[in-house]
PDB file of N, CA, C and O in Angstrom:
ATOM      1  N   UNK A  15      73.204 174.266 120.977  1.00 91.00           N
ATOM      2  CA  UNK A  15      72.514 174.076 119.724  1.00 91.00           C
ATOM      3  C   UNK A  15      72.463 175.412 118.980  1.00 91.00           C
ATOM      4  O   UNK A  15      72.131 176.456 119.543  1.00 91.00           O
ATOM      5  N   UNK A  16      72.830 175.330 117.606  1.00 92.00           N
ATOM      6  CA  UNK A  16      72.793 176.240 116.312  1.00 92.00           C
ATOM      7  C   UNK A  16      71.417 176.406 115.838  1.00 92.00           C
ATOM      8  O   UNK A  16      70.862 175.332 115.607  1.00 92.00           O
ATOM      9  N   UNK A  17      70.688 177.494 115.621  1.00 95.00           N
ATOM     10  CA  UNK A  17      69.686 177.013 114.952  1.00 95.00           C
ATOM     11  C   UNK A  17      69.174 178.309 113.602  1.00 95.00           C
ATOM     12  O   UNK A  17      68.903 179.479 113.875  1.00 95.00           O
ATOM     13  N   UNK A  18      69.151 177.785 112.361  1.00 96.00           N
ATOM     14  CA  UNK A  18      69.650 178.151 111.662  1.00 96.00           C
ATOM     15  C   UNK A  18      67.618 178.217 111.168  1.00 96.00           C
ATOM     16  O   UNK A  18      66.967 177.203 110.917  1.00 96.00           O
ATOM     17  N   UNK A  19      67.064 179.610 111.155  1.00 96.00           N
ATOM     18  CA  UNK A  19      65.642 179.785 110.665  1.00 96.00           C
ATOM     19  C   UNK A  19      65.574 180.309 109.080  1.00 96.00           C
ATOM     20  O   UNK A  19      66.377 181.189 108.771  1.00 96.00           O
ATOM     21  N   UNK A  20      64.789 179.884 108.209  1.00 97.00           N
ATOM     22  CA  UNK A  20      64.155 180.495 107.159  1.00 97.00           C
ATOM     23  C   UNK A  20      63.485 181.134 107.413  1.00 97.00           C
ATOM     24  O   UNK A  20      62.547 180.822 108.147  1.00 97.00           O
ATOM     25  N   UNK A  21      63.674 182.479 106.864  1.00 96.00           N
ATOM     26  CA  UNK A  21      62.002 183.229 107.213  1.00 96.00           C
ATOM     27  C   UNK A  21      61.529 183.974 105.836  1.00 96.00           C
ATOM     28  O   UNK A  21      62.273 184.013 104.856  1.00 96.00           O
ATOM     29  N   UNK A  22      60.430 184.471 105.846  1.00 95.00           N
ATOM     30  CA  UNK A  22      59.775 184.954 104.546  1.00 95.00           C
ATOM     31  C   UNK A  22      59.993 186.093 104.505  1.00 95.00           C
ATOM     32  O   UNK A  22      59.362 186.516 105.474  1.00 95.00           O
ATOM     33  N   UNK A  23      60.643 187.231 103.869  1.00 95.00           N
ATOM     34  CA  UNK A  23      61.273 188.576 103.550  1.00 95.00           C
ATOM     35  C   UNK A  23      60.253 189.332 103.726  1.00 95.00           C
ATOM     36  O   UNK A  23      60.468 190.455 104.185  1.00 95.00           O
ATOM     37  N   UNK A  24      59.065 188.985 103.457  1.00 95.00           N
ATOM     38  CA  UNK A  24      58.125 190.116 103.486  1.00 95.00           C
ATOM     39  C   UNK A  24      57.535 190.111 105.067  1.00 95.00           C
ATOM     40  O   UNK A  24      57.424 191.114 105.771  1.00 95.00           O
ATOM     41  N   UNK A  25      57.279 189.106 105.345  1.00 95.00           N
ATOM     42  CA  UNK A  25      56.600 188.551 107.017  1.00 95.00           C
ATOM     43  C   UNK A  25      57.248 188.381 108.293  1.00 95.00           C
ATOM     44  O   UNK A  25      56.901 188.575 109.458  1.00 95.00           O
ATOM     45  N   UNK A  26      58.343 187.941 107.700  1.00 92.00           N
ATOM     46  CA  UNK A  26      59.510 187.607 108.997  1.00 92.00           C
ATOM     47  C   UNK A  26      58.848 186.299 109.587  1.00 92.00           C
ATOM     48  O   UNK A  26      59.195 185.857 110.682  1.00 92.00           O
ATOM     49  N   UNK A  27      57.916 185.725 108.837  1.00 95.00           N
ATOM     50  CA  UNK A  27      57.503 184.474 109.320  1.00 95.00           C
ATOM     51  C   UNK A  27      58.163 183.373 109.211  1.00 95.00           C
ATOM     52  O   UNK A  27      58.620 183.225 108.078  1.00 95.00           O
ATOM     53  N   UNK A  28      58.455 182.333 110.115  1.00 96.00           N
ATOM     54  CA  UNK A  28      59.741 181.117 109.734  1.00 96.00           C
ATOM     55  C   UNK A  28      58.807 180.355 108.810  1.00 96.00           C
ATOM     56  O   UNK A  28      57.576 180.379 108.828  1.00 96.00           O
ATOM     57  N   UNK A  29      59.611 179.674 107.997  1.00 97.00           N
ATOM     58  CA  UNK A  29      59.035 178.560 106.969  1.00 97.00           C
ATOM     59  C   UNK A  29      59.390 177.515 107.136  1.00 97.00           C
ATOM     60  O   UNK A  29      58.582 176.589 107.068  1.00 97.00           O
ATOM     61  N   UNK A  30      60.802 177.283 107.428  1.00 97.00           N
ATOM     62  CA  UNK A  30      61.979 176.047 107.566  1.00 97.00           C
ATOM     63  C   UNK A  30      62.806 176.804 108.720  1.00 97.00           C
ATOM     64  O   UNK A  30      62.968 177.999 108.968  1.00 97.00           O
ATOM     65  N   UNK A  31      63.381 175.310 109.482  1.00 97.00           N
ATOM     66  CA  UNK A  31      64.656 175.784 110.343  1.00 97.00           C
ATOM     67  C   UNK A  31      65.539 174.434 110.180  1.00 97.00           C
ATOM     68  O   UNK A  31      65.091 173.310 109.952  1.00 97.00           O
ATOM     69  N   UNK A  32      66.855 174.791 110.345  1.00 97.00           N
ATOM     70  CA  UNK A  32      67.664 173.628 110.712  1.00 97.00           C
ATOM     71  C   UNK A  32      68.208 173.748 112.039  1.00 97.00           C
ATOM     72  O   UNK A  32      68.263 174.806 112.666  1.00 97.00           O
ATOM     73  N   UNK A  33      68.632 172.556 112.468  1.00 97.00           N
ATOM     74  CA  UNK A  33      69.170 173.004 114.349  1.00 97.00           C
ATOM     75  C   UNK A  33      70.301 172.091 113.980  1.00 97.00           C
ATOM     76  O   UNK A  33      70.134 171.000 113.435  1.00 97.00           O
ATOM     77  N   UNK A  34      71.491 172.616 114.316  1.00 96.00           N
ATOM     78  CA  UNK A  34      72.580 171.648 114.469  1.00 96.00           C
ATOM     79  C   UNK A  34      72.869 172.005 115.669  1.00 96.00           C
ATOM     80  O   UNK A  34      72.942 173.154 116.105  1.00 96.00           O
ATOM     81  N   UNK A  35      73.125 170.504 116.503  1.00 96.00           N
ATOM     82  CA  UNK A  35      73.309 170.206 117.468  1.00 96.00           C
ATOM     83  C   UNK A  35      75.017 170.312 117.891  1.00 96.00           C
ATOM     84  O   UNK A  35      75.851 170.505 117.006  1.00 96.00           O
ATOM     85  N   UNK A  36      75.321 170.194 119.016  1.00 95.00           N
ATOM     86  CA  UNK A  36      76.821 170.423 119.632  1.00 95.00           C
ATOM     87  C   UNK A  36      77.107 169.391 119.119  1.00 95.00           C
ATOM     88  O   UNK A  36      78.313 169.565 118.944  1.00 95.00           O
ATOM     89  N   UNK A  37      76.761 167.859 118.519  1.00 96.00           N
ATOM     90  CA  UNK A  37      77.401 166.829 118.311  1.00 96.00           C
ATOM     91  C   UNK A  37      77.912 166.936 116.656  1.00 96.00           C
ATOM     92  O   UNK A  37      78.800 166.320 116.067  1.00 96.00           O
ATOM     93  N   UNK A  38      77.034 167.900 116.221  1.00 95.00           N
ATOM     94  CA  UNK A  38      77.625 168.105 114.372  1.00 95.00           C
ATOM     95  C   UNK A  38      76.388 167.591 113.593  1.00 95.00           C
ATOM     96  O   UNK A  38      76.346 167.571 112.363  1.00 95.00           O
ATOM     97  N   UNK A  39      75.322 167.150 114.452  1.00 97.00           N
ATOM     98  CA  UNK A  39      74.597 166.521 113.913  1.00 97.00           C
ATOM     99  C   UNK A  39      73.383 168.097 112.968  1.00 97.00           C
ATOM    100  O   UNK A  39      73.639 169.296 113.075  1.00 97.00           O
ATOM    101  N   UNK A  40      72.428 167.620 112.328  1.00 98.00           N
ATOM    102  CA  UNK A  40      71.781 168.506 111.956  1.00 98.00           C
ATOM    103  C   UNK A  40      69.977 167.986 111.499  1.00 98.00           C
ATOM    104  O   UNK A  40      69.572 167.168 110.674  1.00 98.00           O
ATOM    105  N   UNK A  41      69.459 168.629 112.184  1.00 98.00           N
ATOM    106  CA  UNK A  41      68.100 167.928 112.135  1.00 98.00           C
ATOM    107  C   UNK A  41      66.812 169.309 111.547  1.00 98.00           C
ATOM    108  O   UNK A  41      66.589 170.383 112.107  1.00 98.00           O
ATOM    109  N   UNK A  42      66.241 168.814 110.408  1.00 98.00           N
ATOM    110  CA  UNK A  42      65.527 169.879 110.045  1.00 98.00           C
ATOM    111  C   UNK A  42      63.763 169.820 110.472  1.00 98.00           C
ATOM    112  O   UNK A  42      63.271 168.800 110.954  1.00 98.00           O
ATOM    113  N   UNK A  43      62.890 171.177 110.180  1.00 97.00           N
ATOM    114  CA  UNK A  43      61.679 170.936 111.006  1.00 97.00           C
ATOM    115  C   UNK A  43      60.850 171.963 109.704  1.00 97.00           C
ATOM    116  O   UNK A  43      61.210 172.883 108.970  1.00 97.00           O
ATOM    117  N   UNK A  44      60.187 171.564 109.824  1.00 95.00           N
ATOM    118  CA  UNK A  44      59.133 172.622 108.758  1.00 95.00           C
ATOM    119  C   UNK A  44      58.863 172.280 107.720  1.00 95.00           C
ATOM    120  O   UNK A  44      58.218 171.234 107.647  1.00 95.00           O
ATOM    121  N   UNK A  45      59.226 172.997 106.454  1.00 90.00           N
ATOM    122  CA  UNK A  45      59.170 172.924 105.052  1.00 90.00           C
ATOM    123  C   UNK A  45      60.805 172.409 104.343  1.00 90.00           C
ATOM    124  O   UNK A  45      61.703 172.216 105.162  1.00 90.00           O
ATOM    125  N   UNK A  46      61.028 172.267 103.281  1.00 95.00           N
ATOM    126  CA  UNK A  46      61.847 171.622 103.280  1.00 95.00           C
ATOM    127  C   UNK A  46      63.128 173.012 102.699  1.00 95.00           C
ATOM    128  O   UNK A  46      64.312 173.017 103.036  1.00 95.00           O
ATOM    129  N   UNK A  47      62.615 173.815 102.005  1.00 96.00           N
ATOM    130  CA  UNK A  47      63.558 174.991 102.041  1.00 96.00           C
ATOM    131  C   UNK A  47      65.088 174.720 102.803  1.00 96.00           C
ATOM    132  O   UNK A  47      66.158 174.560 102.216  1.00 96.00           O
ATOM    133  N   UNK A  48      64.854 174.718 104.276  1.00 97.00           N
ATOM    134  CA  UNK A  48      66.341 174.617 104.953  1.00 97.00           C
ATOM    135  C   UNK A  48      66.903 173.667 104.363  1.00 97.00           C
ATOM    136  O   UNK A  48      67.839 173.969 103.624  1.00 97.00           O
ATOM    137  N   UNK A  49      66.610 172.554 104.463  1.00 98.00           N
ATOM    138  CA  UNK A  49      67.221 171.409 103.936  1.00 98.00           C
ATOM    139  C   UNK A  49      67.484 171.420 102.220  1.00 98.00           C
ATOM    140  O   UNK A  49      68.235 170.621 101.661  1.00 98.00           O
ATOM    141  N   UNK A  50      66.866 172.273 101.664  1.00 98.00           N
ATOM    142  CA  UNK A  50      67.142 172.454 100.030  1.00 98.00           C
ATOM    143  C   UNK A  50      68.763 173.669 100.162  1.00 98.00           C
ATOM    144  O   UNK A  50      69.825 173.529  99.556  1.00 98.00           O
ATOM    145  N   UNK A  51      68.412 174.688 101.083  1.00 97.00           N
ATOM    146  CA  UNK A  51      69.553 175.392 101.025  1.00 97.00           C
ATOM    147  C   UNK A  51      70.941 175.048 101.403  1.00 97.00           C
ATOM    148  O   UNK A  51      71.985 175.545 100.982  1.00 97.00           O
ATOM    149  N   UNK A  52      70.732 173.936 102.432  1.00 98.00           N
ATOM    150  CA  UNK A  52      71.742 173.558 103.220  1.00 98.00           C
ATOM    151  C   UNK A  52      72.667 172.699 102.134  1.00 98.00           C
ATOM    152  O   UNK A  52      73.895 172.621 102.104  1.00 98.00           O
ATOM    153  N   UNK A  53      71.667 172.063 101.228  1.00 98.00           N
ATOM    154  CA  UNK A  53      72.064 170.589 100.283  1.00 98.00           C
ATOM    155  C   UNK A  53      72.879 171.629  99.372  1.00 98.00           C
ATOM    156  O   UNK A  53      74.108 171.575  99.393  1.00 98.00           O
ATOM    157  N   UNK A  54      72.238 172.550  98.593  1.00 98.00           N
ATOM    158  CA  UNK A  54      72.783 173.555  97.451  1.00 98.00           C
ATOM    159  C   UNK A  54      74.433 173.804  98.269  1.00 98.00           C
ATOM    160  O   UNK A  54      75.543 173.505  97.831  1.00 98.00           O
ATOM    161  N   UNK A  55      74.081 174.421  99.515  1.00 98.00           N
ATOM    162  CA  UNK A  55      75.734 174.957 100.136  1.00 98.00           C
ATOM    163  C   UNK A  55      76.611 173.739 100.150  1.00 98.00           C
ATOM    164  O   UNK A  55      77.825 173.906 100.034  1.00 98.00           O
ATOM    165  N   UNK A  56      76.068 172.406 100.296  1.00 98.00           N
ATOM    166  CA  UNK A  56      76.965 171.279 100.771  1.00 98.00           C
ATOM    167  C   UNK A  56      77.512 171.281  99.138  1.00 98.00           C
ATOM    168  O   UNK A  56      78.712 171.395  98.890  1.00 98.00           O
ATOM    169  N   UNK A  57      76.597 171.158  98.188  1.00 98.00           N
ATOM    170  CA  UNK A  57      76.947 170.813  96.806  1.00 98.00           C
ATOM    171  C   UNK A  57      77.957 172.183  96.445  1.00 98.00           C
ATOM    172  O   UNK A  57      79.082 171.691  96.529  1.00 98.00           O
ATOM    173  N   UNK A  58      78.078 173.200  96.195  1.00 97.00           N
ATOM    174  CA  UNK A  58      78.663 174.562  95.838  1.00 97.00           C
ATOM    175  C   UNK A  58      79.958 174.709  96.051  1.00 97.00           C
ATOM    176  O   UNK A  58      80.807 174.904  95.181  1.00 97.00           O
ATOM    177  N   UNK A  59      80.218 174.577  97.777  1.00 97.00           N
ATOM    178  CA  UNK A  59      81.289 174.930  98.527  1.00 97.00           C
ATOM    179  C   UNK A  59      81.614 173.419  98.805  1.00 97.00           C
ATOM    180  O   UNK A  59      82.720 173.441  99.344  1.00 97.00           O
ATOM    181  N   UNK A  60      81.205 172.163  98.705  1.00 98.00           N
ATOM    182  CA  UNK A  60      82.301 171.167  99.301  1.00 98.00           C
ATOM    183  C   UNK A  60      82.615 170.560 100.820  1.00 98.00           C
ATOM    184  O   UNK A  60      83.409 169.767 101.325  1.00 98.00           O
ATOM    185  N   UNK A  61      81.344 171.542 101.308  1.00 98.00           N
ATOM    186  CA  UNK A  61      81.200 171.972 102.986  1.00 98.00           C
ATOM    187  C   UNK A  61      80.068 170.239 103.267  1.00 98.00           C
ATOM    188  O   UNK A  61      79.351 169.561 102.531  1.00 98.00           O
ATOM    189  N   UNK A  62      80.484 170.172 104.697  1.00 98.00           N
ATOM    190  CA  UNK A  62      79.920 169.009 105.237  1.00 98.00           C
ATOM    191  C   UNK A  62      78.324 169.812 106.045  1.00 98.00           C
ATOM    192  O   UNK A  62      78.264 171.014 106.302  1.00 98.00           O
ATOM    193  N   UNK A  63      77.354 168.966 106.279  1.00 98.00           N
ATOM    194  CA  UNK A  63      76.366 169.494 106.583  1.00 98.00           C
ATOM    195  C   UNK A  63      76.654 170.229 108.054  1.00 98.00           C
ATOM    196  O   UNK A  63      75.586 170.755 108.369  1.00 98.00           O
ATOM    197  N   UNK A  64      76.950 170.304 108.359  1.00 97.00           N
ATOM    198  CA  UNK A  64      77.276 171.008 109.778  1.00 97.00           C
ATOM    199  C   UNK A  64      77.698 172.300 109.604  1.00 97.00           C
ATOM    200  O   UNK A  64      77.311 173.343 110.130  1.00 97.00           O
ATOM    201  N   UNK A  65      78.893 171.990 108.460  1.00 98.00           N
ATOM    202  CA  UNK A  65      79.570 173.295 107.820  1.00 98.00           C
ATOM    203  C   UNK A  65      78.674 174.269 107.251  1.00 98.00           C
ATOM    204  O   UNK A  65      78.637 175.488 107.417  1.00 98.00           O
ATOM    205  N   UNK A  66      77.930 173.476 106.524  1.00 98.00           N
ATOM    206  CA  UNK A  66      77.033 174.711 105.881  1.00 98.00           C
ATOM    207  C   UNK A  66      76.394 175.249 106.453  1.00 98.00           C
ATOM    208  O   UNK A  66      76.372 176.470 106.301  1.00 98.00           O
ATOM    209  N   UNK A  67      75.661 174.708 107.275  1.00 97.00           N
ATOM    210  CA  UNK A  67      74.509 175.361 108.153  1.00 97.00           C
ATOM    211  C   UNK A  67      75.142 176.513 109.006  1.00 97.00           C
ATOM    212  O   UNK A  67      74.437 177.520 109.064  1.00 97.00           O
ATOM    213  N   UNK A  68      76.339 176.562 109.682  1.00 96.00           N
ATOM    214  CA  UNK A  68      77.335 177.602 110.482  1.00 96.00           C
ATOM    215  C   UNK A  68      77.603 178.371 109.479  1.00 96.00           C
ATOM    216  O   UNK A  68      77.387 179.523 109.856  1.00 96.00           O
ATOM    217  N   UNK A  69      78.083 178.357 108.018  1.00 96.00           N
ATOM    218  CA  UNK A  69      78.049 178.877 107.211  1.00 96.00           C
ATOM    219  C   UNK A  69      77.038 179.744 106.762  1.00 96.00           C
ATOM    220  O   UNK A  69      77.326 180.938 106.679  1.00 96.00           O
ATOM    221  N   UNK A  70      76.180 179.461 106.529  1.00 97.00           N
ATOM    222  CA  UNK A  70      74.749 179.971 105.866  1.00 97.00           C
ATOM    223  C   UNK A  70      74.506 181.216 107.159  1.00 97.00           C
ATOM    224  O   UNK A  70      74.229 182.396 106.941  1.00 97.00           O
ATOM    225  N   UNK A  71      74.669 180.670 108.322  1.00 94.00           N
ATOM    226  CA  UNK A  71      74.562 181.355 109.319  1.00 94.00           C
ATOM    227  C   UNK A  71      75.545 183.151 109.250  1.00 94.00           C
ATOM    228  O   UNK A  71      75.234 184.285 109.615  1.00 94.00           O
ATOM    229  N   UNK A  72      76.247 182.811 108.874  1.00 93.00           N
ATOM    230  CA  UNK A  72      77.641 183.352 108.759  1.00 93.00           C
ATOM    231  C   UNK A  72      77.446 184.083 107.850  1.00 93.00           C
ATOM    232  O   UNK A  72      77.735 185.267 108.028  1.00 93.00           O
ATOM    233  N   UNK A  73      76.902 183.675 106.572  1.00 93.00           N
ATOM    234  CA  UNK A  73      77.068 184.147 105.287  1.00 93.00           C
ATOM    235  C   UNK A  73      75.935 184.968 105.109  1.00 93.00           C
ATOM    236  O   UNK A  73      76.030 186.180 104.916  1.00 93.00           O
ATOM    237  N   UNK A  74      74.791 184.313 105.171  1.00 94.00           N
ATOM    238  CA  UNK A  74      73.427 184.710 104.663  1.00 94.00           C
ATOM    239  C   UNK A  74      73.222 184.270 103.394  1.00 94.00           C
ATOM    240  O   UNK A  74      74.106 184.108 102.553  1.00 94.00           O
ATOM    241  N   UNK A  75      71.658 184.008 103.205  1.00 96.00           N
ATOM    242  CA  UNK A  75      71.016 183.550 102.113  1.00 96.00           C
ATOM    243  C   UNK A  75      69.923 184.157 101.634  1.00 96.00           C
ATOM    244  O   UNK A  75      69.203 184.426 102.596  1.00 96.00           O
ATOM    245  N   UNK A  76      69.327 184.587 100.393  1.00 96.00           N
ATOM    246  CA  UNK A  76      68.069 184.742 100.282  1.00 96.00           C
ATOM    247  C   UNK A  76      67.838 184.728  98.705  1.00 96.00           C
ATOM    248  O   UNK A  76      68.680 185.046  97.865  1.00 96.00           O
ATOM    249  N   UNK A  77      66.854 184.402  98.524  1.00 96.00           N
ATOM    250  CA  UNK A  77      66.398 184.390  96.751  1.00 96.00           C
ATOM    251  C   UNK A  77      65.502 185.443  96.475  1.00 96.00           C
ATOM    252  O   UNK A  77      65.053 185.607  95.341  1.00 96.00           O
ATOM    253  N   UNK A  78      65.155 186.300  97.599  1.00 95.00           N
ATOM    254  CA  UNK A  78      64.672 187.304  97.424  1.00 95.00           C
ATOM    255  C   UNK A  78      63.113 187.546  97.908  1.00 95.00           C
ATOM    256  O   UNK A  78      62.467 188.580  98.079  1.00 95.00           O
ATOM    257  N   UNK A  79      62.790 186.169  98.052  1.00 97.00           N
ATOM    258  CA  UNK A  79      61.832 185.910  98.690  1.00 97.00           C
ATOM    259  C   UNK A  79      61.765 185.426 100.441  1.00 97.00           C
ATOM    260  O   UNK A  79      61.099 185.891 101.366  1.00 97.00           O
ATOM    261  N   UNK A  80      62.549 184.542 100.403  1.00 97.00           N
ATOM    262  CA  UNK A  80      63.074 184.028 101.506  1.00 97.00           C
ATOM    263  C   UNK A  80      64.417 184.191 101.998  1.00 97.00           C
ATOM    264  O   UNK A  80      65.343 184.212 101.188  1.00 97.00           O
ATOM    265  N   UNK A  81      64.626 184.307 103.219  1.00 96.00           N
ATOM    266  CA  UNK A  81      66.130 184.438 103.703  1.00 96.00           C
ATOM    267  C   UNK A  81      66.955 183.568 105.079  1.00 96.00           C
ATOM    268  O   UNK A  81      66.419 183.143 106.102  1.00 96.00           O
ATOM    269  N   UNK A  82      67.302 183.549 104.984  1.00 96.00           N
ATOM    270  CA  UNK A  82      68.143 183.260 106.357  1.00 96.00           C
ATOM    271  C   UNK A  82      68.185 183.940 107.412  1.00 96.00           C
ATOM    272  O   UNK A  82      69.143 184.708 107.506  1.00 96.00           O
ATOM    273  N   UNK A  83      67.399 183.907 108.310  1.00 94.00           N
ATOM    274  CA  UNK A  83      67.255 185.081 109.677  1.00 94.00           C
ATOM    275  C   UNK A  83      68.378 185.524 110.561  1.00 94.00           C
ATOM    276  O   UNK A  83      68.940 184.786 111.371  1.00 94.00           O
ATOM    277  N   UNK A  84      68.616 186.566 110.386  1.00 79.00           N
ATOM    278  CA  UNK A  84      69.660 187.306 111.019  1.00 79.00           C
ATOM    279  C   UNK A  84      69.909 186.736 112.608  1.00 79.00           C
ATOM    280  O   UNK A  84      69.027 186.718 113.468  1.00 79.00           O
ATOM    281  N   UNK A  85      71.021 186.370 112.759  1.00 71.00           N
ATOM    282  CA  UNK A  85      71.115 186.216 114.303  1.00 71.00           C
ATOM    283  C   UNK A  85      71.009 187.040 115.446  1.00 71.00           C
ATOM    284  O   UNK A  85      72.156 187.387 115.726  1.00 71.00           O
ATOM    285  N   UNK A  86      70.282 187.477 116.165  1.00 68.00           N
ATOM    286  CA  UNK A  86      69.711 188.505 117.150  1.00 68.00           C
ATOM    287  C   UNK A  86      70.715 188.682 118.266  1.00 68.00           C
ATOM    288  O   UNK A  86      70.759 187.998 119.288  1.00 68.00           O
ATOM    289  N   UNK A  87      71.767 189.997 117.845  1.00 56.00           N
ATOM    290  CA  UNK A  87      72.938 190.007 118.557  1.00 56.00           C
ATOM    291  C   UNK A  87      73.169 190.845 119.810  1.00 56.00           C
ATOM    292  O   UNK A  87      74.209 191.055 120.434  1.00 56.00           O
ATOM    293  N   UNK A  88      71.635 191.365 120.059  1.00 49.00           N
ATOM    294  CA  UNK A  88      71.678 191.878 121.440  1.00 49.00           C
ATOM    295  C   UNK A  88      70.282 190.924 122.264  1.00 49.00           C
ATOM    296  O   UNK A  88      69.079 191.161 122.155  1.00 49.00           O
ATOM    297  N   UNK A  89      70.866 189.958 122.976  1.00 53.00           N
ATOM    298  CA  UNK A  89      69.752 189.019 123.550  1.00 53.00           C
ATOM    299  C   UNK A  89      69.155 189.603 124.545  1.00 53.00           C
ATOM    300  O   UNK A  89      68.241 189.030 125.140  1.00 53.00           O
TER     301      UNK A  89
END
C-alpha cells in the first residue's frame, strides 16, 4: 500500500490522506483535500486515479498552504 498524506505547511499536521492499494484501487480518509487534489491531477494530466496519486507522490503538490508530504527516505 501507497499512501499518499496532506499535511499543513506550517504544522506538518495531516489533513487528508489517500492510500492506494496494490490492487490500483484508491481509498481516501480525512478531509476531502486528497480527493480534491487527486480529481484536479486526474482532470489536468489525463492520469487514472491510481496514476495520480503515484504521481502527486512523485511530483509534489502544494498551494502554499498545504502540501503533499514528502516520502521519508531513510526508514
Amino acid at each position: 500500500m501507497t499512501v499518499m498524506r496532506i499535511v499543513n505547511v506550517q504544522t506538518g499536521s495531516e489533513v487528508s490522506r489517500a492510500e492506494l492499494a496494490d490492487d490500483g484501487t484508491v481509498t481516501y480518509h480525512g478531509g476531502q483535500t486528497a480527493a480534491a487534489t487527486v480529481r484536479t491531477r486526474m482532470r489536468d494530466y489525463g492520469e487514472t486515479e491510481a496514476a495520480a496519486v503515484a504521481n502527486l507522490l512523485r511530483a509534489g503538490w502544494s498551494n502554499g498552504y498545504l502540501m503533499v508530504a514528502l516520502p521519508d527516505l531513510h526508514p
